[in-house]
């Protein structure tokens, strides 16, 4: 008789003092805010809470920001905790009634605009720019999307997106006056379950569900990535606090989507506050670098690196990932890496950059483009002038220089040479797309530029550097904490000469002491 081999059980990681503290407070039913720094075992901690609720006989829901995260959590959480997204809840309650309108064929926005009454040939002069019927159509549809992300009950001028090249408040007010009637007509069209001219999207039924003031049946709710919550989800979530225990989990220092309407709902939430500050991703040296940015942000936590990990901060010639500030910066890096004969992948694929390059090609050929970033510019010369002389267009200057040097045909050919990530030698990504990811070695691209100098000088006559924008510091924190073994701070090295970056911590002793006092626990040497 053949012996069946015994299976060695996987050892359960020893919880850190901070994780144990969360596991002790959660069963009391108190509303909680858990600040979880980069790589601090957030999912492991939430699973601990979910299993303790199971022992109490409580049923809960974990609300993730996308389906992939929800599926990953479902493999770890007990069956008594339903794992899904806010959209999944909304679909069950409302969205299924609009099934016949979903997955309709895509069509150009100007065709939808025409069905709403924005006729071909219609245009609007706003300052020095001409807004075509195509731009008006895009703006009306985008207004509806921004309304769906908000907590508002009616479409208002603040939902009308600013257009590149016409950003000033008076110009925006003029634009909103024209756009709002069409946006409201589009929203009315979307209320019909069986047919309509506007393509029905998932955000539409999410908003419709939120407007019904829903009650989510659960004993507790876990909201992940709470620092980047759309106001529409925040509205629904916080309305459950009278019948369910609410737990908000995230990292306020990683709130990097405010530009598209997301809010950090953790900061002002009324609940008991806990922290996870022991990072299992990297060692003390990188934790010290991250803490420089956390200090600039005035974040509620400071990180402690794992003593069992060694992470070096030094130049990295051939990194596994290059993180950029903008899509334009990513395009520049892709070209550079291809010229160095490296196999290059672009996080999220190349379609975004290809669309931008094709838009530039149209402008160079004397044609207007429908690209949202460039649709108010009539010629390439007009875009170049905007990039060179308008402060609002400075981020487009690398694109202008790249096209002037290589031409759009060469850029498009380069983007066609991109490799899948699993076979690439280097992955190029924006810092926004890199959120939630990690690589062994990372280099920060040089489009992370420092603040402009002030008009004042120091005692040696050197211009004083200006203050660091908090949103830029948050993005820098996300970027530097993606590395496990090696970090080349590259384009962020200006921080070494900025007063806000000095003194640079040499170890994590002071941050450990601060965290110990704040949480009334002492840091352990446990790892996961």
CSV table of N, CA and C in Angstrom, one decimal, residues 47-136:
chain,number,residue,atom,x,y,z
A,47,UNK,N,-7.9,40.4,6.6
A,47,UNK,CA,-8.3,39.0,6.7
A,47,UNK,C,-8.4,38.6,8.2
A,48,UNK,N,-7.5,39.1,9.0
A,48,UNK,CA,-7.5,38.8,10.4
A,48,UNK,C,-8.8,39.3,11.0
A,49,UNK,N,-9.2,40.5,10.6
A,49,UNK,CA,-10.5,41.1,11.1
A,49,UNK,C,-11.7,40.3,10.7
A,50,UNK,N,-11.6,39.9,9.4
A,50,UNK,CA,-12.8,39.1,8.9
A,50,UNK,C,-12.9,37.8,9.6
A,51,UNK,N,-11.8,37.1,9.9
A,51,UNK,CA,-11.9,35.9,10.6
A,51,UNK,C,-12.4,36.0,12.0
A,52,UNK,N,-12.0,37.1,12.7
A,52,UNK,CA,-12.5,37.4,14.0
A,52,UNK,C,-14.0,37.7,14.0
A,53,UNK,N,-14.5,38.3,13.0
A,53,UNK,CA,-16.0,38.5,12.9
A,53,UNK,C,-16.7,37.2,12.7
A,54,UNK,N,-16.1,36.3,11.9
A,54,UNK,CA,-16.7,35.0,11.7
A,54,UNK,C,-16.9,34.3,13.1
A,55,UNK,N,-15.9,34.4,13.9
A,55,UNK,CA,-16.1,33.8,15.2
A,55,UNK,C,-17.2,34.4,16.1
A,56,UNK,N,-17.5,35.7,15.8
A,56,UNK,CA,-18.6,36.4,16.5
A,56,UNK,C,-19.9,36.1,15.8
A,57,UNK,N,-19.9,35.5,14.6
A,57,UNK,CA,-21.2,35.2,13.9
A,57,UNK,C,-21.7,36.4,13.2
A,58,UNK,N,-20.8,37.4,12.8
A,58,UNK,CA,-21.2,38.6,12.1
A,58,UNK,C,-20.9,38.4,10.6
A,59,UNK,N,-21.8,39.0,9.8
A,59,UNK,CA,-21.7,39.0,8.4
A,59,UNK,C,-21.2,40.4,7.9
A,60,UNK,N,-20.3,40.4,6.9
A,60,UNK,CA,-19.8,41.7,6.5
A,60,UNK,C,-19.6,41.7,5.0
A,61,UNK,N,-19.2,42.9,4.5
A,61,UNK,CA,-18.8,43.1,3.1
A,61,UNK,C,-17.5,43.8,3.0
A,62,UNK,N,-16.7,43.4,2.1
A,62,UNK,CA,-15.4,44.1,1.7
A,62,UNK,C,-15.7,44.8,0.4
A,63,UNK,N,-15.5,46.1,0.3
A,63,UNK,CA,-15.7,46.9,-0.9
A,63,UNK,C,-14.3,47.3,-1.4
A,64,UNK,N,-14.0,46.7,-2.6
A,64,UNK,CA,-12.7,47.0,-3.2
A,64,UNK,C,-12.9,48.0,-4.3
A,65,UNK,N,-11.8,48.6,-4.9
A,65,UNK,CA,-11.9,49.6,-5.9
A,65,UNK,C,-11.9,48.9,-7.3
A,66,UNK,N,-11.6,47.6,-7.4
A,66,UNK,CA,-11.8,47.0,-8.7
A,66,UNK,C,-12.0,45.5,-8.5
A,67,UNK,N,-12.4,44.8,-9.5
A,67,UNK,CA,-12.8,43.4,-9.4
A,67,UNK,C,-11.6,42.5,-9.1
A,68,UNK,N,-10.4,42.8,-9.6
A,68,UNK,CA,-9.2,42.0,-9.4
A,68,UNK,C,-8.9,42.0,-7.9
A,69,UNK,N,-8.9,43.1,-7.3
A,69,UNK,CA,-8.6,43.2,-5.9
A,69,UNK,C,-9.6,42.4,-5.1
A,70,UNK,N,-10.9,42.6,-5.5
A,70,UNK,CA,-12.0,41.9,-4.8
A,70,UNK,C,-11.8,40.3,-4.9
A,71,UNK,N,-11.4,39.9,-6.1
A,71,UNK,CA,-11.2,38.4,-6.3
A,71,UNK,C,-10.1,37.9,-5.4
A,72,UNK,N,-9.0,38.7,-5.3
A,72,UNK,CA,-7.8,38.3,-4.5
A,72,UNK,C,-8.2,38.3,-3.0
A,73,UNK,N,-9.0,39.2,-2.6
A,73,UNK,CA,-9.5,39.2,-1.2
A,73,UNK,C,-10.4,38.0,-0.9
A,74,UNK,N,-11.2,37.6,-1.8
A,74,UNK,CA,-12.1,36.5,-1.6
A,74,UNK,C,-11.4,35.2,-1.4
A,75,UNK,N,-10.2,35.1,-1.9
A,75,UNK,CA,-9.4,33.9,-1.6
A,75,UNK,C,-8.8,33.8,-0.2
A,76,UNK,N,-8.8,35.0,0.5
A,76,UNK,CA,-8.2,35.1,1.8
A,76,UNK,C,-9.3,35.2,2.9
A,77,UNK,N,-10.4,35.8,2.6
A,77,UNK,CA,-11.4,36.1,3.5
A,77,UNK,C,-12.4,34.9,3.7
A,78,UNK,N,-13.0,34.8,4.9
A,78,UNK,CA,-14.0,33.7,5.1
A,78,UNK,C,-15.2,34.0,4.2
A,79,UNK,N,-16.0,32.9,4.0
A,79,UNK,CA,-17.2,33.1,3.1
A,79,UNK,C,-18.3,34.0,3.7
A,80,UNK,N,-18.2,34.2,5.0
A,80,UNK,CA,-19.2,35.2,5.7
A,80,UNK,C,-18.9,36.6,5.3
A,81,UNK,N,-17.8,36.9,4.6
A,81,UNK,CA,-17.6,38.3,4.1
A,81,UNK,C,-17.7,38.3,2.6
A,82,UNK,N,-18.7,39.0,2.1
A,82,UNK,CA,-18.8,39.1,0.6
A,82,UNK,C,-17.8,40.1,0.1
A,83,UNK,N,-17.1,39.7,-0.9
A,83,UNK,CA,-16.1,40.6,-1.5
A,83,UNK,C,-16.5,41.1,-2.9
A,84,UNK,N,-16.5,42.4,-3.1
A,84,UNK,CA,-16.9,42.9,-4.4
A,84,UNK,C,-16.7,44.4,-4.4
A,85,UNK,N,-17.2,45.0,-5.5
A,85,UNK,CA,-17.0,46.4,-5.7
A,85,UNK,C,-18.4,47.1,-5.4
A,86,UNK,N,-18.3,48.4,-5.3
A,86,UNK,CA,-19.5,49.2,-5.2
A,86,UNK,C,-20.4,49.1,-6.5
A,87,UNK,N,-19.7,49.0,-7.6
A,87,UNK,CA,-20.4,48.7,-8.9
A,87,UNK,C,-21.2,47.4,-8.9
A,88,UNK,N,-20.7,46.4,-8.3
A,88,UNK,CA,-21.4,45.1,-8.2
A,88,UNK,C,-22.6,45.2,-7.4
A,89,UNK,N,-22.6,45.9,-6.3
A,89,UNK,CA,-23.8,46.2,-5.5
A,89,UNK,C,-24.8,47.0,-6.3
A,90,UNK,N,-24.3,48.0,-7.0
A,90,UNK,CA,-25.2,48.8,-7.7
A,90,UNK,C,-25.9,48.1,-8.9
A,91,UNK,N,-25.1,47.2,-9.5
A,91,UNK,CA,-25.6,46.4,-10.6
A,91,UNK,C,-26.8,45.5,-10.2
A,92,UNK,N,-26.6,44.8,-9.0
A,92,UNK,CA,-27.6,43.9,-8.5
A,92,UNK,C,-28.9,44.7,-8.2
A,93,UNK,N,-28.8,45.9,-7.7
A,93,UNK,CA,-29.9,46.7,-7.3
A,93,UNK,C,-30.6,47.5,-8.5
A,94,UNK,N,-29.8,48.0,-9.4
A,94,UNK,CA,-30.3,48.9,-10.4
A,94,UNK,C,-29.8,48.5,-11.8
A,95,UNK,N,-28.5,48.3,-11.9
A,95,UNK,CA,-27.9,48.1,-13.2
A,95,UNK,C,-28.5,47.1,-14.1
A,96,UNK,N,-28.9,46.0,-13.5
A,96,UNK,CA,-29.4,44.9,-14.3
A,96,UNK,C,-30.6,45.3,-15.2
A,97,UNK,N,-31.3,46.3,-14.8
A,97,UNK,CA,-32.5,46.8,-15.5
A,97,UNK,C,-32.1,47.5,-16.8
A,98,UNK,N,-30.8,47.9,-16.9
A,98,UNK,CA,-30.3,48.6,-18.1
A,98,UNK,C,-29.4,47.7,-18.9
A,99,UNK,N,-29.5,46.3,-18.7
A,99,UNK,CA,-28.6,45.4,-19.4
A,99,UNK,C,-28.7,45.5,-20.9
A,100,UNK,N,-29.9,45.8,-21.4
A,100,UNK,CA,-30.0,45.9,-22.9
A,100,UNK,C,-29.3,47.1,-23.5
A,101,UNK,N,-29.0,48.1,-22.6
A,101,UNK,CA,-28.2,49.3,-23.2
A,101,UNK,C,-26.7,49.2,-23.0
A,102,UNK,N,-26.3,48.2,-22.2
A,102,UNK,CA,-24.9,48.0,-22.0
A,102,UNK,C,-24.2,47.3,-23.1
A,103,UNK,N,-22.9,47.6,-23.2
A,103,UNK,CA,-22.1,47.0,-24.3
A,103,UNK,C,-22.5,47.4,-25.7
A,104,UNK,N,-23.2,48.5,-25.8
A,104,UNK,CA,-23.6,49.0,-27.1
A,104,UNK,C,-22.3,49.4,-27.9
A,105,UNK,N,-22.4,49.3,-29.2
A,105,UNK,CA,-21.2,49.7,-30.0
A,105,UNK,C,-20.7,51.1,-29.7
A,106,UNK,N,-19.4,51.2,-29.6
A,106,UNK,CA,-18.8,52.6,-29.4
A,106,UNK,C,-19.0,53.4,-30.6
A,107,UNK,N,-19.2,54.7,-30.4
A,107,UNK,CA,-19.3,55.6,-31.5
A,107,UNK,C,-18.7,56.9,-31.1
A,108,UNK,N,-18.2,57.7,-32.1
A,108,UNK,CA,-17.6,59.0,-31.9
A,108,UNK,C,-18.5,59.9,-31.0
A,109,UNK,N,-17.9,60.6,-30.1
A,109,UNK,CA,-18.7,61.4,-29.2
A,109,UNK,C,-19.5,62.5,-30.0
A,110,UNK,N,-18.9,62.9,-31.1
A,110,UNK,CA,-19.7,64.0,-31.8
A,110,UNK,C,-20.9,63.5,-32.4
A,111,UNK,N,-21.0,62.1,-32.7
A,111,UNK,CA,-22.3,61.5,-33.2
A,111,UNK,C,-23.3,61.5,-32.1
A,112,UNK,N,-22.9,61.2,-30.9
A,112,UNK,CA,-23.8,61.3,-29.8
A,112,UNK,C,-24.2,62.7,-29.5
A,113,UNK,N,-23.3,63.6,-29.6
A,113,UNK,CA,-23.6,65.0,-29.5
A,113,UNK,C,-24.6,65.5,-30.5
A,114,UNK,N,-24.5,65.0,-31.7
A,114,UNK,CA,-25.4,65.4,-32.8
A,114,UNK,C,-26.8,65.0,-32.4
A,115,UNK,N,-27.0,63.7,-31.8
A,115,UNK,CA,-28.3,63.2,-31.4
A,115,UNK,C,-28.9,64.0,-30.3
A,116,UNK,N,-28.0,64.7,-29.5
A,116,UNK,CA,-28.4,65.6,-28.4
A,116,UNK,C,-28.7,67.0,-28.9
A,117,UNK,N,-28.4,67.3,-30.1
A,117,UNK,CA,-28.7,68.7,-30.6
A,117,UNK,C,-27.5,69.5,-30.9
A,118,UNK,N,-26.3,68.9,-30.7
A,118,UNK,CA,-25.0,69.7,-31.0
A,118,UNK,C,-24.7,69.4,-32.5
A,119,UNK,N,-25.1,70.3,-33.3
A,119,UNK,CA,-25.1,70.1,-34.8
A,119,UNK,C,-23.7,70.3,-35.3
A,120,UNK,N,-23.4,69.5,-36.4
A,120,UNK,CA,-22.2,69.7,-37.2
A,120,UNK,C,-22.0,71.1,-37.6
A,121,UNK,N,-20.8,71.7,-37.4
A,121,UNK,CA,-20.6,73.1,-37.7
A,121,UNK,C,-20.8,74.0,-36.6
A,122,UNK,N,-21.5,73.6,-35.5
A,122,UNK,CA,-21.7,74.5,-34.4
A,122,UNK,C,-20.3,74.7,-33.7
A,123,UNK,N,-20.0,75.9,-33.3
A,123,UNK,CA,-18.8,76.2,-32.6
A,123,UNK,C,-19.0,77.3,-31.6
A,124,UNK,N,-18.0,77.5,-30.7
A,124,UNK,CA,-18.1,78.5,-29.6
A,124,UNK,C,-16.8,79.1,-29.5
A,125,UNK,N,-16.7,80.4,-29.5
A,125,UNK,CA,-15.4,81.1,-29.3
A,125,UNK,C,-15.3,81.4,-27.8
A,126,UNK,N,-14.2,80.9,-27.2
A,126,UNK,CA,-13.9,81.1,-25.8
A,126,UNK,C,-12.5,81.7,-25.7
A,127,UNK,N,-12.4,83.0,-25.4
A,127,UNK,CA,-11.1,83.6,-25.4
A,127,UNK,C,-10.4,83.5,-26.7
A,128,UNK,N,-9.2,82.9,-26.7
A,128,UNK,CA,-8.5,82.8,-28.0
A,128,UNK,C,-8.7,81.4,-28.7
A,129,UNK,N,-9.6,80.6,-28.0
A,129,UNK,CA,-9.8,79.3,-28.6
A,129,UNK,C,-11.2,79.1,-29.2
A,130,UNK,N,-11.3,78.3,-30.2
A,130,UNK,CA,-12.6,77.9,-30.8
A,130,UNK,C,-12.9,76.5,-30.4
A,131,UNK,N,-14.1,76.4,-29.7
A,131,UNK,CA,-14.6,75.1,-29.3
A,131,UNK,C,-15.5,74.5,-30.3
A,132,UNK,N,-15.1,73.5,-31.0
A,132,UNK,CA,-15.8,72.9,-32.1
A,132,UNK,C,-17.0,72.1,-31.6
A,133,UNK,N,-17.9,71.6,-32.5
A,133,UNK,CA,-19.0,70.8,-32.1
A,133,UNK,C,-18.5,69.4,-31.5
A,134,UNK,N,-17.3,69.0,-32.0
A,134,UNK,CA,-16.8,67.7,-31.4
A,134,UNK,C,-16.3,68.0,-29.9
A,135,UNK,N,-15.7,69.1,-29.7
A,135,UNK,CA,-15.2,69.4,-28.3
A,135,UNK,C,-16.4,69.6,-27.4
A,136,UNK,N,-17.5,70.3,-27.9
A,136,UNK,CA,-18.7,70.5,-27.1
A,136,UNK,C,-19.3,69.1,-26.8
